[in-house]
XYZ file of C-alpha atoms in Angstrom:
570
model
C 170.769 95.057 42.783
C 169.468 97.444 45.402
C 165.874 96.353 44.817
C 166.793 92.702 44.814
C 168.602 92.962 48.145
C 165.676 94.854 49.629
C 163.332 92.058 48.576
C 165.656 89.472 50.200
C 165.690 91.491 53.420
C 161.895 91.738 53.603
C 161.441 88.014 52.918
C 164.085 87.167 55.531
C 162.364 89.354 58.156
C 158.966 87.766 57.493
C 160.428 84.278 57.847
C 162.017 85.191 61.164
C 158.742 86.616 62.376
C 156.887 83.419 61.501
C 159.427 81.413 63.498
C 158.495 83.086 66.856
C 156.385 80.768 69.083
C 152.745 81.688 69.700
C 152.128 83.784 72.863
C 151.149 81.854 76.072
C 147.457 81.719 77.114
C 146.204 84.497 79.427
C 145.947 83.743 83.189
C 142.645 84.524 84.943
C 143.037 86.152 88.369
C 140.220 86.586 90.861
C 141.347 89.155 93.410
C 138.437 90.276 95.591
C 138.220 91.266 99.220
C 135.341 92.225 101.423
C 135.939 94.008 104.766
C 133.319 93.650 105.198
C 110.713 103.636 150.930
C 110.215 104.559 156.251
C 109.404 107.749 158.005
C 112.308 110.104 157.837
C 115.076 109.695 160.325
C 118.352 111.458 160.668
C 120.608 110.610 157.761
C 118.139 108.409 155.838
C 115.286 108.541 153.394
C 111.786 107.473 154.194
C 111.512 103.728 154.252
C 108.803 103.909 151.744
C 110.921 105.756 149.373
C 109.018 99.301 143.612
C 108.488 98.189 139.454
C 104.829 97.284 139.292
C 104.732 93.490 139.080
C 105.638 90.928 141.746
C 107.707 89.183 139.199
C 109.918 90.384 136.458
C 107.526 92.416 134.403
C 108.634 90.867 131.147
C 108.469 93.981 129.068
C 109.886 93.492 125.597
C 113.599 94.006 125.295
C 114.995 97.104 123.757
C 116.106 96.876 120.164
C 119.535 95.561 120.030
C 122.416 97.260 118.277
C 123.327 96.187 114.749
C 125.728 93.280 114.554
C 129.264 94.027 113.721
C 130.127 92.679 110.259
C 132.504 89.739 110.041
C 135.528 90.032 107.825
C 135.547 87.721 104.780
C 138.718 87.182 102.775
C 138.685 85.568 99.307
C 141.947 83.959 98.255
C 143.739 84.921 95.047
C 143.417 82.052 92.625
C 145.644 81.331 89.560
C 143.746 79.633 86.783
C 145.651 77.908 83.924
C 144.037 76.515 80.871
C 144.345 72.735 80.745
C 146.624 71.138 78.201
C 148.806 74.158 77.569
C 152.303 74.902 78.728
C 152.574 78.117 80.667
C 155.314 80.439 79.564
C 157.099 82.799 81.935
C 155.095 85.906 82.684
C 155.986 88.727 80.350
C 154.964 91.394 82.872
C 154.666 91.544 86.658
C 151.229 90.813 88.133
C 148.981 93.653 89.226
C 150.049 94.683 92.744
C 147.639 93.477 95.456
C 145.587 96.247 97.104
C 146.549 97.164 100.664
C 144.422 95.154 103.134
C 142.534 97.590 105.352
C 141.062 94.784 107.432
C 142.151 94.104 111.007
C 143.348 90.545 110.468
C 146.450 90.980 108.212
C 149.724 92.053 109.758
C 151.070 93.624 106.509
C 150.525 93.676 102.751
C 152.921 92.065 100.265
C 155.570 94.565 99.129
C 154.931 95.739 95.583
C 157.904 94.338 93.674
C 156.397 94.871 90.235
C 157.077 97.606 87.706
C 155.598 101.058 88.160
C 152.323 101.971 86.529
C 154.072 103.587 83.535
C 154.592 101.833 80.205
C 157.943 100.238 79.515
C 159.900 102.204 76.895
C 159.481 100.734 73.426
C 163.010 100.220 72.032
C 162.526 98.458 68.662
C 163.970 100.240 65.597
C 161.709 102.598 63.767
C 159.847 101.097 60.848
C 161.502 103.104 58.014
C 163.221 102.084 54.795
C 167.004 102.256 54.686
C 168.577 105.014 52.612
C 168.843 104.379 48.941
C 172.420 103.140 48.948
C 173.871 99.857 47.955
C 174.724 97.844 51.073
C 177.630 95.498 51.123
C 177.050 91.877 50.158
C 176.513 90.840 53.767
C 173.347 90.471 55.796
C 172.246 93.674 57.441
C 172.712 93.705 61.217
C 169.422 93.062 63.022
C 169.050 95.961 65.400
C 165.631 94.933 66.683
C 165.397 93.973 70.411
C 166.045 90.354 71.321
C 162.965 88.193 71.011
C 163.010 87.191 74.632
C 160.534 87.851 77.477
C 161.570 90.465 80.043
C 162.723 89.158 83.409
C 159.872 88.395 85.784
C 160.379 90.776 88.737
C 157.301 89.604 90.678
C 157.824 88.167 94.169
C 158.574 84.451 94.297
C 155.604 82.159 94.160
C 155.793 81.111 97.792
C 153.051 80.940 100.422
C 152.736 83.747 102.984
C 153.952 82.776 106.449
C 151.281 81.091 108.602
C 150.385 83.610 111.288
C 147.690 81.409 112.871
C 143.964 82.134 113.164
C 142.818 85.748 112.833
C 142.412 87.663 116.082
C 138.912 87.665 117.616
C 136.598 90.586 116.960
C 134.376 92.281 119.542
C 130.833 90.879 119.468
C 131.697 88.794 116.399
C 128.485 86.978 115.407
C 128.466 83.252 115.944
C 127.119 80.896 113.296
C 124.663 79.226 115.645
C 120.899 78.930 115.678
C 119.356 80.492 118.755
C 117.244 78.175 120.895
C 113.591 78.888 121.529
C 113.002 81.903 123.768
C 110.300 83.227 126.094
C 107.637 85.466 124.594
C 109.235 88.462 126.283
C 112.117 88.152 123.779
C 109.806 88.721 120.790
C 111.822 86.072 118.968
C 110.360 84.235 116.011
C 111.071 80.521 115.844
C 114.208 78.986 117.278
C 116.065 75.705 117.439
C 116.194 73.536 120.546
C 113.466 73.904 123.125
C 112.457 72.755 126.604
C 111.196 69.440 127.911
C 108.527 69.862 130.566
C 109.781 68.971 134.037
C 113.358 68.256 132.930
C 116.559 70.322 133.052
C 118.080 70.149 129.552
C 121.178 71.769 128.074
C 121.388 73.593 124.723
C 124.235 75.306 122.901
C 125.400 78.596 124.467
C 127.316 79.650 121.324
C 125.031 82.503 120.285
C 124.866 84.271 123.688
C 127.245 87.249 123.910
C 127.736 90.264 126.193
C 130.086 93.191 125.695
C 131.900 95.303 128.253
C 130.823 98.910 127.591
C 134.160 100.169 128.941
C 132.909 102.808 131.399
C 135.172 101.804 134.316
C 137.627 104.694 134.039
C 135.202 107.392 132.879
C 132.682 106.620 135.625
C 135.434 106.579 138.239
C 136.444 110.058 137.095
C 132.848 111.310 137.416
C 132.535 109.814 140.906
C 135.770 111.506 141.955
C 134.502 114.806 140.569
C 131.318 114.542 142.646
C 133.279 113.551 145.757
C 135.369 116.709 145.356
C 132.320 118.916 145.930
C 132.019 120.518 149.350
C 128.730 118.765 150.224
C 129.784 115.287 149.085
C 132.665 113.003 150.033
C 134.202 109.670 149.074
C 133.535 106.727 151.415
C 133.588 102.929 151.274
C 131.397 100.095 152.531
C 133.407 100.092 155.763
C 131.947 103.536 156.535
C 128.396 102.290 155.976
C 128.884 99.190 158.132
C 129.980 101.480 160.957
C 126.859 103.639 160.560
C 123.922 101.163 160.475
C 120.730 102.790 161.768
C 117.885 100.252 161.469
C 117.116 97.092 163.405
C 116.105 93.742 161.920
C 114.109 91.248 163.991
C 115.171 87.604 164.053
C 112.516 84.953 163.345
C 112.576 81.311 164.414
C 110.231 79.790 161.828
C 108.196 80.378 158.686
C 104.918 78.547 158.012
C 105.716 77.892 154.345
C 109.420 77.057 154.619
C 110.272 73.392 155.189
C 113.451 72.742 157.169
C 113.616 76.427 158.188
C 117.047 77.300 159.597
C 117.203 81.034 160.355
C 115.865 84.397 159.231
C 114.731 87.930 160.017
C 112.133 90.588 159.236
C 112.534 94.279 158.493
C 111.549 97.256 160.600
C 107.750 97.778 160.388
C 108.007 100.726 158.000
C 110.095 98.659 155.559
C 108.081 95.509 156.210
C 104.861 97.191 155.095
C 105.852 99.859 152.554
C 104.052 99.376 149.224
C 106.273 101.403 146.896
C 109.654 99.820 147.674
C 109.695 96.087 146.852
C 112.542 93.674 147.780
C 113.930 91.418 145.027
C 117.553 90.242 144.887
C 119.897 89.023 147.601
C 123.686 88.638 147.824
C 126.262 88.224 150.547
C 129.889 88.261 151.561
C 129.970 84.451 151.201
C 130.725 85.009 147.493
C 132.708 88.237 147.900
C 135.994 86.789 149.079
C 137.657 83.734 150.616
C 137.087 85.055 154.140
C 133.297 85.186 153.642
C 133.203 88.561 155.387
C 133.829 92.276 154.965
C 135.681 94.219 157.655
C 135.175 91.210 159.920
C 131.401 91.160 159.439
C 129.082 88.744 157.655
C 126.867 90.848 155.445
C 123.734 90.316 153.352
C 122.522 92.853 150.785
C 118.934 93.023 149.472
C 117.848 95.092 146.442
C 114.530 96.985 146.427
C 112.986 98.622 143.346
C 110.840 101.730 143.491
C 107.231 101.789 142.226
C 106.373 105.470 141.705
C 102.789 104.600 140.699
C 102.128 103.798 144.363
C 103.309 107.246 145.501
C 102.043 110.814 145.425
C 104.656 111.571 142.724
C 104.024 108.891 140.062
C 106.429 110.505 137.589
C 109.400 110.419 139.966
C 111.170 107.071 139.835
C 113.916 106.748 142.419
C 115.305 103.562 140.880
C 116.874 101.028 143.233
C 118.005 101.034 146.848
C 119.878 98.428 148.876
C 119.483 97.214 152.434
C 122.978 96.484 153.782
C 122.503 94.059 156.701
C 125.069 92.937 159.262
C 124.038 89.315 159.995
C 127.107 88.367 162.012
C 124.626 87.884 164.882
C 120.980 87.605 163.810
C 119.914 88.406 167.374
C 121.531 91.823 166.903
C 121.127 92.342 163.163
C 121.171 95.955 161.970
C 120.977 97.479 158.505
C 121.022 100.715 156.517
C 119.436 101.751 153.222
C 121.733 102.905 150.407
C 120.747 104.355 147.012
C 122.080 103.057 143.688
C 122.855 105.778 141.140
C 124.581 106.179 137.789
C 127.177 108.961 137.348
C 126.557 111.091 134.263
C 127.472 114.488 132.857
C 124.764 117.122 132.441
C 125.563 120.575 131.108
C 129.228 119.750 131.503
C 128.899 118.940 135.211
C 129.203 115.523 136.881
C 125.990 114.432 138.573
C 123.864 111.333 139.278
C 120.738 109.773 137.822
C 118.569 106.924 139.193
C 119.141 103.313 138.133
C 115.692 102.444 136.799
C 115.787 98.647 136.639
C 113.816 95.848 138.311
C 116.943 94.592 140.146
C 115.450 91.095 140.298
C 118.836 89.624 141.197
C 122.188 90.773 142.569
C 125.565 89.125 143.122
C 128.685 90.122 145.082
C 132.165 89.515 143.652
C 135.258 91.047 145.296
C 134.454 94.752 145.633
C 131.792 94.644 142.905
C 128.030 94.269 143.167
C 126.315 92.981 139.990
C 122.696 94.014 139.410
C 120.491 92.292 136.830
C 119.242 94.672 134.120
C 116.300 92.745 132.679
C 116.505 93.459 128.952
C 120.178 94.304 128.695
C 122.619 92.442 130.956
C 124.404 93.522 134.146
C 125.194 96.817 135.839
C 128.216 96.845 138.137
C 128.784 98.927 141.297
C 131.941 99.343 143.390
C 131.832 99.223 147.218
C 135.147 101.096 147.269
C 133.798 104.101 145.332
C 130.816 105.147 147.432
C 129.597 108.694 148.156
C 128.251 110.426 151.250
C 125.845 113.296 150.512
C 123.303 115.581 152.186
C 120.004 114.146 153.483
C 117.565 117.063 153.758
C 115.923 116.771 150.302
C 114.063 113.526 149.546
C 112.999 114.556 146.031
C 116.374 115.535 144.535
C 119.187 113.434 143.143
C 122.261 115.506 142.356
C 123.217 119.113 142.975
C 120.678 121.708 144.077
C 121.342 125.159 145.538
C 124.951 124.360 146.216
C 124.351 121.008 147.942
C 124.372 117.413 146.733
C 121.468 115.030 147.498
C 120.365 111.446 146.890
C 116.617 111.415 147.574
C 117.309 111.813 151.285
C 119.705 108.840 151.531
C 123.032 109.490 153.187
C 125.041 107.000 151.145
C 125.171 106.308 147.408
C 126.645 103.288 145.633
C 127.494 104.543 142.094
C 127.627 102.456 138.938
C 131.106 101.886 137.520
C 130.657 99.283 134.767
C 128.079 97.707 132.525
C 127.740 94.605 130.346
C 125.113 94.648 127.606
C 123.957 92.123 125.035
C 125.829 92.257 121.734
C 123.793 93.255 118.733
C 124.350 89.832 117.176
C 123.571 87.867 120.356
C 120.651 85.560 120.870
C 118.060 87.259 123.045
C 118.603 86.743 126.775
C 116.647 88.090 129.736
C 118.223 88.893 133.107
C 115.405 88.454 135.615
C 117.733 87.226 138.376
C 121.399 86.419 138.969
C 123.612 84.753 141.561
C 127.217 83.590 141.820
C 128.296 79.960 141.672
C 131.732 79.595 143.255
C 131.887 75.834 142.586
C 132.519 76.188 138.850
C 135.959 76.719 137.336
C 136.186 79.605 136.829
C 133.483 80.958 139.147
C 130.426 82.156 137.262
C 127.231 84.150 137.354
C 124.055 82.132 136.807
C 121.303 84.349 135.403
C 117.820 83.352 134.375
C 114.533 84.360 132.818
C 111.036 84.802 134.184
C 108.259 83.786 131.808
C 104.716 84.302 132.968
C 102.893 81.407 131.336
C 105.331 79.165 129.419
C 108.252 76.864 130.190
C 110.513 78.775 127.784
C 112.390 80.654 130.521
C 116.101 79.695 130.410
C 119.220 79.819 132.574
C 122.492 81.204 131.192
C 125.935 81.141 132.798
C 128.704 83.781 132.448
C 132.340 83.146 133.542
C 134.035 85.358 136.162
C 137.673 86.243 136.694
C 138.208 85.539 140.423
C 141.204 87.879 140.551
C 139.460 90.989 139.246
C 135.835 90.185 140.049
C 134.903 91.108 136.476
C 133.484 88.886 133.762
C 135.957 87.039 131.536
C 136.239 88.782 128.170
C 137.865 87.929 124.851
C 138.100 90.945 122.539
C 135.861 92.802 125.001
C 133.217 90.073 124.597
C 131.796 87.711 127.235
C 130.725 84.300 125.923
C 128.082 82.359 127.845
C 129.433 79.010 129.015
C 126.079 77.253 129.522
C 122.414 77.630 128.579
C 119.684 75.446 130.084
C 115.922 74.955 129.887
C 114.510 73.980 133.321
C 111.121 73.194 131.759
C 109.230 75.036 134.547
C 107.207 78.275 134.739
C 107.449 81.611 136.582
C 111.096 81.410 137.634
C 112.034 84.063 140.197
C 115.529 83.090 141.337
C 118.256 80.540 140.776
C 121.314 79.097 142.476
C 123.627 76.310 141.336
C 126.272 74.481 143.332
C 128.343 71.438 142.372
C 125.942 70.578 139.542
C 122.730 70.947 141.587
C 120.261 73.628 140.506
C 117.749 75.313 142.845
C 115.053 77.539 141.334
C 112.336 79.540 143.097
C 108.967 80.012 141.411
C 105.808 81.966 142.122
C 103.834 79.022 140.720
C 102.007 77.231 143.520
C 102.953 73.684 144.464
C 99.767 71.699 143.937
C 100.950 68.313 145.157
C 101.071 67.440 148.856
C 102.591 69.106 150.790
C 101.099 72.066 148.963
C 102.785 75.424 148.859
C 101.901 78.950 147.818
C 105.141 78.916 145.845
C 107.562 76.275 144.617
C 111.240 75.418 144.786
C 112.464 73.351 141.831
C 115.569 71.178 142.155
C 117.384 69.226 139.443
C 120.667 68.208 137.841
C 121.344 68.571 134.115
C 119.515 65.875 132.187
C 117.432 64.897 135.198
C 113.798 65.353 136.178
C 112.802 68.302 138.357
C 111.838 67.707 141.997
C 109.336 70.182 143.496
C 109.492 71.455 147.099
C 107.041 73.487 149.131
C 108.035 77.164 149.186
C 106.499 80.507 150.309
C 104.262 82.832 148.328
C 106.101 85.124 145.902
C 109.658 84.009 146.621
C 112.556 85.849 145.046
C 116.259 85.203 144.433
C 118.882 83.093 146.286
C 122.400 83.365 147.628
C 124.441 80.492 149.065
C 127.084 80.332 151.802
C 129.176 77.161 151.391
C 130.845 77.561 154.796
C 127.504 77.371 156.634
C 125.502 75.485 153.964
C 122.887 78.235 154.265
C 120.784 78.809 151.157
C 119.209 82.248 151.640
C 115.999 83.434 149.965
C 113.395 86.156 150.557
C 109.759 87.049 149.889
C 108.434 90.326 148.505
C 104.811 90.812 149.628
C 104.220 93.803 151.913
C 103.314 92.738 155.433
C 104.620 89.190 154.873
C 108.245 89.883 153.993
C 110.962 87.650 155.359
C 114.598 86.839 154.653
C 115.331 83.210 155.559
C 117.756 80.347 155.114
C 117.542 76.568 154.792
C 120.339 74.041 154.700
C 121.079 72.959 151.142
C 121.710 69.411 152.342
C 118.191 69.310 153.816
C 116.733 70.111 150.411
C 118.937 67.509 148.749
C 117.574 65.066 151.307
C 114.019 65.710 150.112
C 112.709 68.122 152.733
C 109.384 69.657 151.646
C 108.851 67.449 148.592
C-alpha cells in the first residue's frame, strides 16, 4: 500500500508539472549611453616707438583647440517577439545606470529588487518517511505556481523637460563655406560670386568668452596698488593730451572730402609704428561723446624689424584724439598691454597683434586679433606709470614702466574661436548700431583671391559685451563680397562699405578702392586713396571716417555716407 500510494503521488506531481504554461519569450533590451613710435617728450614715449605688411599679413591661423564632444543619448527600446503574448515580468528590469551627462535632471529611482538572489522556498526534494499516510491526498507544500509581483516602476514616459540645455562651443552640423588661403582650409561649401555681395550660412562660426574679466581686473588692481603706478580712467587721459593734430581741407584721392587731419611730423613719418584701425565715441554711447568730448581712437602696431632692437616688440599703441574741434584737435599716445602673473607677481606684457580694426562699445574697446577673435580693453581700468624707461614694460628696480608711455589701457576680456568653429579671420572690425541688436562687423583680408568674407557678431547694448549662449557667441551673418584685398568694412541700414588696397582701374582711377553694395546686389567701385584702412561711422553727422597708413602720406578723413550713396567717385 505504501509503495502504491507513493507511485500515485509521483504520477500526480508529474501531471501537475505538465499542466504549467510554457514560460514567456525573453525581452531584448538595448541600454547604451555615450557621454560622449616721436622724439621723447615729458610723459610720453618716442613717436616712433608696426607688423611688417601694409595689409593684414595673412599668416596661417594657430591650431584651434579640439572640439568639445556632443552628448548622444540612445533610447531604451523594448523588443517583443511578434505573435506571442507577453506574460508579466517575473523579475524587475535591470536598474538603469546613473546618467553622468549634463542634460538629465535626475536618474529614475531604482525600484527593483537588490542584487541578491531571492530566497528559494520550495520544499526540499526528499522522500517522505516510510510510514503509511492516511487515505487522503498529501498537502502540496510547494510554493504557489504564480509569478512574483512586478515591482518595477510603472511603464510611463518620463516628464518632458524640453530640449537639452546648450553646451559651450557645441559643434554645429553645418558645412563651412569656402575660405581664404590664410585659413589653410581644404574644400568648403558655398563660395563667392565675383563682384556681388552674397550671403551664406553663419551656423558654423562660433566664438567663446575666455572668462578673464574678473581675474584680469584683479591683476590690474594689484598693479595699481604699487607705489609707482595708479588707477586712472579715460577722463584723466582726455585732460592730459600733449600732441597737436593739423586739420586738412582736402585730399587728392578722396572724392567728396568732408574733413580730416594729419599727425604731428614725428608720427606722420615714423616707419616702425603703423596706423590701422579707427573707432569713435559715435558708437560708444547714445550721447556720441565721452566727458563732453567727441573722440576718435586710432590703433598703431609696432614693427620691431624697422628698429635698432628687432627682437623687442612693443605691441600696439593708441592715439586718443579729441576731435570736438578739428581746428584745435589734440591727442595722446597710450599703450595697450595684457595683465599677467610672472613669478607670482602681477605685471604686464605687450599685445602683439596687427590691430587691423578696433571698435568702441560702452566702456570697452574691441581690438581685432587676426587669427583668434577679439581682445577687449576697459577705459575705466587704465593705469598711469613711470615714463623714464622706453625699453621696459612692467616692474624694474622698484618702478613700473610701459615703454616710456605714461598711460596704459589693459586687456580685460577676450573672445577666441571655438575649436569646432569654421575658420574665421579678424583683419578688421567696426560696430553697426543700425542692427537689432547692435553688432560687430569683422572681415578678412585675402591677398590675391575673392575668398575674403565678412562675419557679424551680436552685441548686448546694455553691457557692451558680445551676446553669449552657454558662453558661446554665434555669428549672425556671413557674406562674400566677391572682391580682393579688403582692408576695412562698415555697414549701416543694409549698405556695406569696404576699403581695399586694390587700385581702381576704371575712370576715375584711384590708388585704392571703396566697394559699396547691398546683400544680393552688384558691387559699385569708388575712387579711394592708396593703402586705406578701416572705417568708423557717426550717424549723427553722417561722417564715414577712414585713414591711410603710408609714412609721410598719412591722413585721417571723413566723407558723407549720403555722398557715396549718391555715386560720388564712381
